[in-house]
Amino acid sequence: MKPRISAGQFSILIANFIFSVSAISLPQVLIKSSGHYSWVLAPVTLPVFFLFVFIIIGRAKNQEQFKNIFVPDSDHSFVEKIFYLCVFLFMALILIRDLRGFVDFVAAVLLPNTPIDILVTLSLLVILYVTVSGLEVIARVTVIQFVILGVIVAALPLLLLNEIQIGNLQPILGMEALPGVFKSSYILFSWVGEVVFIVTIIAHVEPIKKIRKAAFQGIGIIYTLLCILLATEIGVLGTKILEVSTYPSHQLIQQINLTDFLDRLDVFIVVVWLPNIFTKLALALFCLNKALSCLVKRETNVYILPVSLILGHLSILLFKNNINQIDFSFYTWPTLGSSLEIILLALFILIKWQRKKKLQNKTT
């Protein structure tokens, strides 16, 4: 039986897929590029991604005919095969990048004496277990964990109210901000543009007519939380500290000090945060497996284990240390990721056009 998720779960999956990993280090590179103006990136670029999602999904009346794009046992055109191959490559790169970024974060914050290869192996076991459980389980776990994470992020300004310095956010607007904001927007596009992954799970959303609204809600949640996080980090820590901080979000929550005996809330928040990253990586592996199943024309989980082990090994080999991973994430990925996202969007539009034309020919 085909797994089913609700429109609400769909929106949370989108929000978690983008926000959970990007919150680790993305604020640092955004603030390094645009300074204290980084928090305005959300309202500036939000319309672009609403348009991006609208192009992917299209009008409500045309959505029903695209439910069977990711069906492994059907005959696929040459364009569709290229599309599946690009989806596989895109998800593989995301998995390699985020798995290594996550492991480096754990090694730096929680388990500094544990070898990287052990952390990668243990992480893959958890990710594999969640992935094999299916999309419905991934969605349920994501909803529970992301709601908790969202409440924590939304509460950060209140928890750090005494630490916020309004002067760090001023001046609000200025012409000198335009080059930095443009550069940060370019970097942000490659990360939020990962929302293109929704093409692999659209067919599982019920009712399918609500997917456009749900996708808009997911993008809105991402930008709301990102805006809160950036504004709070700038207000509390200031741009000079954030520009040289590898993990600014963790450094921010270390500033929370409610009482004399509750001064290590960062450990609790990080532990709450980790399952969101696991579910994001499990969803990426699920989408990768769907693309691979379409390429081999058979719905199967046989390839999940060897492929995940290969990608985990590559995450160790390709990056010597966390600096290499950060350089790839914030200096190579903006161009590479944006290019793949645009290619996927163009191929998906072409497939939709081909299928619409076939349906018209059948009706006539």
Tab-separated table of C-alpha atoms in Angstrom:
chain	number	residue	atom	x	y	z
A	1	MET	CA	0.000	0.000	0.000
A	2	LYS	CA	1.289	3.456	-0.914
A	3	PRO	CA	2.158	5.511	2.196
A	4	ARG	CA	-0.035	8.535	2.881
A	5	ILE	CA	0.774	11.771	4.697
A	6	SER	CA	-1.465	14.722	5.431
A	7	ALA	CA	-1.007	18.249	4.122
A	8	GLY	CA	0.018	19.369	7.613
A	9	GLN	CA	2.717	16.698	7.811
A	10	PHE	CA	3.860	17.722	4.334
A	11	SER	CA	4.404	21.330	5.440
A	12	ILE	CA	6.336	20.228	8.543
A	13	LEU	CA	8.520	17.893	6.450
A	14	ILE	CA	9.417	20.846	4.222
A	15	ALA	CA	10.212	23.105	7.175
A	16	ASN	CA	12.333	20.485	8.929
A	17	PHE	CA	14.180	19.500	5.732
A	18	ILE	CA	15.441	23.057	5.262
A	19	PHE	CA	15.743	24.425	8.783
A	20	SER	CA	17.085	21.573	10.929
A	21	VAL	CA	20.571	21.365	9.394
A	22	SER	CA	20.908	24.928	8.089
A	23	ALA	CA	20.486	26.248	11.649
A	24	ILE	CA	23.829	24.692	12.624
A	25	SER	CA	26.220	26.960	10.720
A	26	LEU	CA	24.294	28.852	8.021
A	27	PRO	CA	23.772	31.966	10.196
A	28	GLN	CA	27.548	32.383	10.431
A	29	VAL	CA	28.135	32.677	6.694
A	30	LEU	CA	25.026	34.842	6.186
A	31	ILE	CA	26.142	37.257	8.886
A	32	LYS	CA	29.688	37.244	7.510
A	33	SER	CA	28.312	38.368	4.139
A	34	SER	CA	25.603	40.854	5.145
A	35	GLY	CA	26.393	41.716	8.763
A	36	HIS	CA	23.580	42.838	11.016
A	37	TYR	CA	21.278	43.132	8.005
A	38	SER	CA	21.070	39.325	7.740
A	39	TRP	CA	17.730	39.120	9.502
A	40	VAL	CA	16.066	41.059	6.636
A	41	LEU	CA	16.892	38.234	4.207
A	42	ALA	CA	13.661	36.478	5.159
A	43	PRO	CA	11.190	39.136	3.991
A	44	VAL	CA	13.404	40.048	1.006
A	45	THR	CA	13.691	36.549	-0.491
A	46	LEU	CA	10.378	35.053	0.679
A	47	PRO	CA	8.429	36.015	-2.503
A	48	VAL	CA	11.090	34.325	-4.651
A	49	PHE	CA	10.532	30.979	-2.967
A	50	PHE	CA	6.766	31.298	-3.021
A	51	LEU	CA	7.154	31.674	-6.797
A	52	PHE	CA	9.617	28.749	-6.859
A	53	VAL	CA	7.112	26.475	-5.098
A	54	PHE	CA	4.256	27.690	-7.293
A	55	ILE	CA	6.252	26.768	-10.414
A	56	ILE	CA	6.949	23.280	-9.024
A	57	ILE	CA	3.372	22.510	-8.038
A	58	GLY	CA	1.344	24.557	-10.494
A	59	ARG	CA	-2.390	25.132	-10.370
A	60	ALA	CA	-4.638	22.992	-8.221
A	61	LYS	CA	-6.652	21.699	-11.176
A	62	ASN	CA	-3.500	20.322	-12.838
A	63	GLN	CA	-2.025	18.476	-9.859
A	64	GLU	CA	-3.925	15.191	-10.068
A	65	GLN	CA	-2.320	14.105	-13.325
A	66	PHE	CA	1.217	14.172	-11.874
A	67	LYS	CA	0.628	11.714	-9.032
A	68	ASN	CA	2.385	8.843	-10.805
A	69	ILE	CA	5.661	10.490	-11.779
A	70	PHE	CA	7.645	8.435	-9.235
A	71	VAL	CA	6.226	5.020	-10.105
A	72	PRO	CA	9.077	2.492	-10.507
A	73	ASP	CA	7.239	-0.135	-12.535
A	74	SER	CA	6.080	2.124	-15.385
A	75	ASP	CA	7.854	2.979	-18.635
A	76	HIS	CA	9.818	6.191	-18.373
A	77	SER	CA	10.983	8.499	-21.107
A	78	PHE	CA	14.600	9.543	-21.567
A	79	VAL	CA	13.887	12.906	-19.908
A	80	GLU	CA	12.375	11.147	-16.885
A	81	LYS	CA	15.423	8.909	-16.525
A	82	ILE	CA	17.702	11.958	-16.581
A	83	PHE	CA	15.410	13.550	-13.991
A	84	TYR	CA	15.633	10.538	-11.652
A	85	LEU	CA	19.407	10.467	-12.048
A	86	CYS	CA	19.614	14.170	-11.114
A	87	VAL	CA	17.358	13.596	-8.096
A	88	PHE	CA	19.627	10.737	-6.996
A	89	LEU	CA	22.741	12.913	-7.364
A	90	PHE	CA	21.091	15.865	-5.609
A	91	MET	CA	19.960	13.799	-2.619
A	92	ALA	CA	23.315	11.999	-2.427
A	93	LEU	CA	25.181	15.313	-2.187
A	94	ILE	CA	22.769	16.600	0.461
A	95	LEU	CA	23.188	13.404	2.469
A	96	ILE	CA	26.992	13.522	2.270
A	97	ARG	CA	27.143	17.212	3.186
A	98	ASP	CA	24.622	17.141	6.031
A	99	LEU	CA	25.767	13.851	7.525
A	100	ARG	CA	29.329	15.123	7.813
A	101	GLY	CA	28.167	18.515	9.098
A	102	PHE	CA	26.000	16.826	11.717
A	103	VAL	CA	28.775	14.443	12.790
A	104	ASP	CA	31.309	17.280	13.060
A	105	PHE	CA	28.848	19.222	15.210
A	106	VAL	CA	28.316	16.239	17.535
A	107	ALA	CA	32.078	15.639	17.720
A	108	ALA	CA	32.725	19.265	18.652
A	109	VAL	CA	29.868	19.729	21.125
A	110	LEU	CA	28.903	16.368	22.630
A	111	LEU	CA	31.453	13.606	21.897
A	112	PRO	CA	34.878	15.174	21.252
A	113	ASN	CA	36.783	11.942	21.958
A	114	THR	CA	34.773	9.695	19.637
A	115	PRO	CA	36.292	8.986	16.181
A	116	ILE	CA	34.442	10.414	13.194
A	117	ASP	CA	34.014	7.033	11.496
A	118	ILE	CA	32.283	5.625	14.598
A	119	LEU	CA	29.912	8.596	14.738
A	120	VAL	CA	29.122	8.226	11.035
A	121	THR	CA	28.389	4.520	11.429
A	122	LEU	CA	26.142	4.981	14.460
A	123	SER	CA	24.307	7.841	12.759
A	124	LEU	CA	23.729	5.761	9.641
A	125	LEU	CA	22.220	2.938	11.710
A	126	VAL	CA	19.642	5.335	13.156
A	127	ILE	CA	18.966	6.931	9.769
A	128	LEU	CA	18.551	3.520	8.107
A	129	TYR	CA	16.118	2.347	10.781
A	130	VAL	CA	13.934	5.441	10.360
A	131	THR	CA	14.111	5.285	6.554
A	132	VAL	CA	13.111	1.620	6.323
A	133	SER	CA	10.162	2.341	8.649
A	134	GLY	CA	8.634	4.340	5.808
A	135	LEU	CA	7.469	7.831	4.949
A	136	GLU	CA	4.552	7.763	7.383
A	137	VAL	CA	6.861	7.077	10.333
A	138	ILE	CA	9.301	9.747	9.156
A	139	ALA	CA	6.420	12.241	8.973
A	140	ARG	CA	5.037	11.396	12.433
A	141	VAL	CA	8.426	11.610	14.148
A	142	THR	CA	9.261	14.835	12.300
A	143	VAL	CA	6.022	16.520	13.356
A	144	ILE	CA	6.550	15.684	17.033
A	145	GLN	CA	10.188	16.769	17.121
A	146	PHE	CA	9.848	19.837	14.920
A	147	VAL	CA	6.979	21.265	16.953
A	148	ILE	CA	9.195	21.089	20.030
A	149	LEU	CA	12.124	22.647	18.159
A	150	GLY	CA	9.887	25.369	16.716
A	151	VAL	CA	8.576	26.308	20.163
A	152	ILE	CA	12.141	26.508	21.506
A	153	VAL	CA	13.348	28.727	18.634
A	154	ALA	CA	10.275	30.976	18.934
A	155	ALA	CA	10.923	31.305	22.682
A	156	LEU	CA	14.597	32.296	22.292
A	157	PRO	CA	13.933	36.070	22.319
A	158	LEU	CA	12.070	35.684	25.624
A	159	LEU	CA	14.692	33.382	27.143
A	160	LEU	CA	17.434	35.836	26.156
A	161	LEU	CA	15.536	39.071	26.688
A	162	ASN	CA	18.060	40.417	29.209
A	163	GLU	CA	20.966	39.640	26.856
A	164	ILE	CA	19.639	41.350	23.723
A	165	GLN	CA	21.248	44.651	22.779
A	166	ILE	CA	19.108	46.592	20.322
A	167	GLY	CA	22.160	48.546	19.162
A	168	ASN	CA	23.505	45.386	17.510
A	169	LEU	CA	20.573	45.460	15.061
A	170	GLN	CA	21.028	49.085	14.011
A	171	PRO	CA	20.899	50.789	11.606
A	172	ILE	CA	17.838	48.949	10.293
A	173	LEU	CA	18.243	49.855	6.615
A	174	GLY	CA	20.971	51.424	4.541
A	175	MET	CA	22.191	51.501	0.945
A	176	GLU	CA	25.529	50.019	2.000
A	177	ALA	CA	23.701	46.812	2.890
A	178	LEU	CA	22.667	45.955	-0.677
A	179	PRO	CA	25.840	44.110	-1.864
A	180	GLY	CA	26.001	41.995	1.286
A	181	VAL	CA	22.285	41.220	1.249
A	182	PHE	CA	22.521	40.190	-2.405
A	183	LYS	CA	25.455	37.850	-1.654
A	184	SER	CA	23.676	36.334	1.344
A	185	SER	CA	20.508	35.887	-0.711
A	186	TYR	CA	22.494	33.938	-3.275
A	187	ILE	CA	23.847	31.643	-0.556
A	188	LEU	CA	20.408	31.280	1.023
A	189	PHE	CA	18.806	30.355	-2.295
A	190	SER	CA	20.788	27.111	-2.566
A	191	TRP	CA	19.653	26.049	0.911
A	192	VAL	CA	15.985	26.996	0.774
A	193	GLY	CA	15.914	25.844	-2.858
A	194	GLU	CA	16.293	22.302	-1.545
A	195	VAL	CA	12.508	22.480	-1.260
A	196	VAL	CA	12.596	21.020	-4.770
A	197	PHE	CA	12.784	17.635	-3.009
A	198	ILE	CA	8.979	17.779	-2.689
A	199	VAL	CA	8.655	16.425	-6.235
A	200	THR	CA	9.491	12.978	-4.820
A	201	ILE	CA	6.718	12.908	-2.199
A	202	ILE	CA	3.885	14.934	-3.763
A	203	ALA	CA	2.114	11.719	-4.758
A	204	HIS	CA	1.908	10.644	-1.104
A	205	VAL	CA	0.027	13.737	0.120
A	206	GLU	CA	-3.700	13.434	0.754
A	207	PRO	CA	-5.625	15.393	-0.355
A	208	ILE	CA	-3.315	16.380	-3.176
A	209	LYS	CA	-5.240	19.604	-3.853
A	210	LYS	CA	-3.899	21.057	-0.612
A	211	ILE	CA	-0.214	20.585	-1.397
A	212	ARG	CA	0.350	24.121	-2.709
A	213	LYS	CA	-1.058	25.720	0.445
A	214	ALA	CA	0.885	23.277	2.611
A	215	ALA	CA	4.112	24.026	0.741
A	216	PHE	CA	3.589	27.770	1.218
A	217	GLN	CA	3.024	27.164	4.927
A	218	GLY	CA	6.250	25.150	5.130
A	219	ILE	CA	8.234	27.953	3.486
A	220	GLY	CA	6.592	30.468	5.831
A	221	ILE	CA	7.608	28.415	8.876
A	222	ILE	CA	11.207	28.220	7.628
A	223	TYR	CA	11.495	31.961	7.174
A	224	THR	CA	9.778	32.800	10.458
A	225	LEU	CA	12.143	30.618	12.477
A	226	LEU	CA	15.194	31.725	10.480
A	227	CYS	CA	14.331	35.398	10.984
A	228	ILE	CA	13.874	34.882	14.740
A	229	LEU	CA	17.135	32.946	14.994
A	230	LEU	CA	19.204	35.477	13.038
A	231	ALA	CA	17.761	38.515	14.820
A	232	THR	CA	18.308	36.922	18.231
A	233	GLU	CA	21.876	35.862	17.439
A	234	ILE	CA	22.774	39.326	16.176
A	235	GLY	CA	21.075	41.038	19.117
A	236	VAL	CA	22.748	38.843	21.729
A	237	LEU	CA	26.197	38.056	20.327
A	238	GLY	CA	26.839	40.809	17.792
A	239	THR	CA	28.282	40.429	14.325
A	240	LYS	CA	31.961	40.414	15.334
A	241	ILE	CA	31.553	37.263	17.404
A	242	LEU	CA	29.205	35.584	14.935
A	243	GLU	CA	31.534	36.070	11.972
A	244	VAL	CA	34.176	33.852	13.589
A	245	SER	CA	31.848	31.382	15.337
A	246	THR	CA	31.661	27.940	13.707
A	247	TYR	CA	28.405	27.015	15.459
A	248	PRO	CA	26.645	30.322	16.238
A	249	SER	CA	23.287	28.762	17.138
A	250	HIS	CA	24.888	26.582	19.791
A	251	GLN	CA	26.836	29.554	21.103
A	252	LEU	CA	23.563	31.477	21.318
A	253	ILE	CA	21.754	28.896	23.424
A	254	GLN	CA	24.767	28.722	25.728
A	255	GLN	CA	23.874	32.271	26.772
A	256	ILE	CA	20.569	31.099	28.273
A	257	ASN	CA	20.868	31.247	32.046
A	258	LEU	CA	17.535	31.157	33.825
A	259	THR	CA	18.821	30.565	37.361
A	260	ASP	CA	22.061	29.728	39.103
A	261	PHE	CA	21.426	26.005	38.737
A	262	LEU	CA	19.922	26.041	35.209
A	263	ASP	CA	22.886	27.332	33.239
A	264	ARG	CA	23.422	24.357	30.871
A	265	LEU	CA	20.167	24.351	28.931
A	266	ASP	CA	22.204	24.097	25.740
A	267	VAL	CA	22.677	20.348	26.335
A	268	PHE	CA	18.924	19.815	26.628
A	269	ILE	CA	18.168	21.902	23.526
A	270	VAL	CA	20.845	20.155	21.459
A	271	VAL	CA	19.450	16.748	22.450
A	272	VAL	CA	15.988	17.909	21.325
A	273	TRP	CA	17.501	19.247	18.100
A	274	LEU	CA	19.324	16.037	17.044
A	275	PRO	CA	16.241	13.925	16.152
A	276	ASN	CA	15.176	16.619	13.672
A	277	ILE	CA	18.459	16.176	11.819
A	278	PHE	CA	18.063	12.388	11.840
A	279	THR	CA	14.588	12.639	10.301
A	280	LYS	CA	15.822	15.120	7.677
A	281	LEU	CA	18.604	12.731	6.656
A	282	ALA	CA	16.176	9.790	6.707
A	283	LEU	CA	13.839	11.689	4.385
A	284	ALA	CA	16.753	12.492	2.054
A	285	LEU	CA	17.670	8.790	1.970
A	286	PHE	CA	14.015	7.892	1.330
A	287	CYS	CA	13.864	10.283	-1.652
A	288	LEU	CA	17.181	8.969	-2.938
A	289	ASN	CA	15.838	5.410	-2.769
A	290	LYS	CA	12.683	6.403	-4.680
A	291	ALA	CA	14.782	7.876	-7.485
A	292	LEU	CA	16.977	4.767	-7.545
A	293	SER	CA	13.891	2.502	-7.616
A	294	CYS	CA	12.619	4.372	-10.665
A	295	LEU	CA	15.971	3.943	-12.387
A	296	VAL	CA	15.966	0.160	-11.817
A	297	LYS	CA	12.179	-0.029	-12.405
A	298	ARG	CA	11.516	-1.909	-9.181
A	299	GLU	CA	10.235	-0.776	-5.775
A	300	THR	CA	12.843	-2.122	-3.385
A	301	ASN	CA	14.852	-1.332	-0.248
A	302	VAL	CA	17.702	-3.651	-1.185
A	303	TYR	CA	19.962	-0.799	-2.260
A	304	ILE	CA	19.459	1.398	0.814
A	305	LEU	CA	22.124	-0.295	2.951
A	306	PRO	CA	25.002	-0.396	0.424
A	307	VAL	CA	24.241	3.072	-0.938
A	308	SER	CA	24.048	4.630	2.540
A	309	LEU	CA	27.328	2.963	3.568
A	310	ILE	CA	29.037	4.253	0.426
A	311	LEU	CA	27.744	7.779	1.001
A	312	GLY	CA	28.747	7.643	4.659
A	313	HIS	CA	32.253	6.555	3.669
A	314	LEU	CA	32.407	9.366	1.105
A	315	SER	CA	31.430	11.897	3.785
A	316	ILE	CA	34.616	10.866	5.620
A	317	LEU	CA	36.887	10.714	2.579
A	318	LEU	CA	35.790	13.930	0.866
A	319	PHE	CA	36.217	16.180	3.910
A	320	LYS	CA	39.411	16.012	5.959
A	321	ASN	CA	37.921	18.119	8.740
A	322	ASN	CA	34.962	20.337	9.531
A	323	ILE	CA	36.616	23.315	7.849
A	324	ASN	CA	36.549	21.484	4.497
A	325	GLN	CA	32.891	20.612	5.036
A	326	ILE	CA	32.001	24.224	5.876
A	327	ASP	CA	33.911	25.510	2.841
A	328	PHE	CA	31.962	23.117	0.611
A	329	SER	CA	28.623	23.958	2.241
A	330	PHE	CA	28.944	27.719	1.995
A	331	TYR	CA	31.275	28.378	-0.930
A	332	THR	CA	30.774	25.458	-3.336
A	333	TRP	CA	27.183	24.432	-2.607
A	334	PRO	CA	25.577	27.840	-3.439
A	335	THR	CA	26.601	27.420	-7.081
A	336	LEU	CA	26.434	23.624	-7.307
A	337	GLY	CA	23.189	23.325	-5.355
A	338	SER	CA	21.453	26.178	-7.167
A	339	SER	CA	22.450	24.707	-10.533
A	340	LEU	CA	21.058	21.279	-9.641
A	341	GLU	CA	17.862	22.799	-8.252
A	342	ILE	CA	17.249	24.795	-11.426
A	343	ILE	CA	17.998	21.732	-13.583
A	344	LEU	CA	15.549	19.639	-11.538
A	345	LEU	CA	12.908	22.333	-11.810
A	346	ALA	CA	13.358	22.575	-15.592
A	347	LEU	CA	13.215	18.787	-16.035
A	348	PHE	CA	10.136	18.494	-13.817
A	349	ILE	CA	8.331	21.177	-15.821
A	350	LEU	CA	9.260	19.357	-19.044
A	351	ILE	CA	7.935	16.054	-17.653
A	352	LYS	CA	4.701	17.715	-16.588
A	353	TRP	CA	4.319	19.189	-20.076
A	354	GLN	CA	4.959	15.796	-21.716
A	355	ARG	CA	2.434	14.040	-19.482
A	356	LYS	CA	-0.167	16.742	-20.022
A	357	LYS	CA	0.295	16.366	-23.774
A	358	LYS	CA	-0.137	12.577	-23.532
A	359	LEU	CA	-3.333	12.979	-21.539
A	360	GLN	CA	-4.702	15.412	-24.113
A	361	ASN	CA	-3.878	12.941	-26.911
A	362	LYS	CA	-5.689	10.134	-25.074
A	363	THR	CA	-8.802	12.210	-24.537
A	364	THR	CA	-8.911	13.210	-28.187
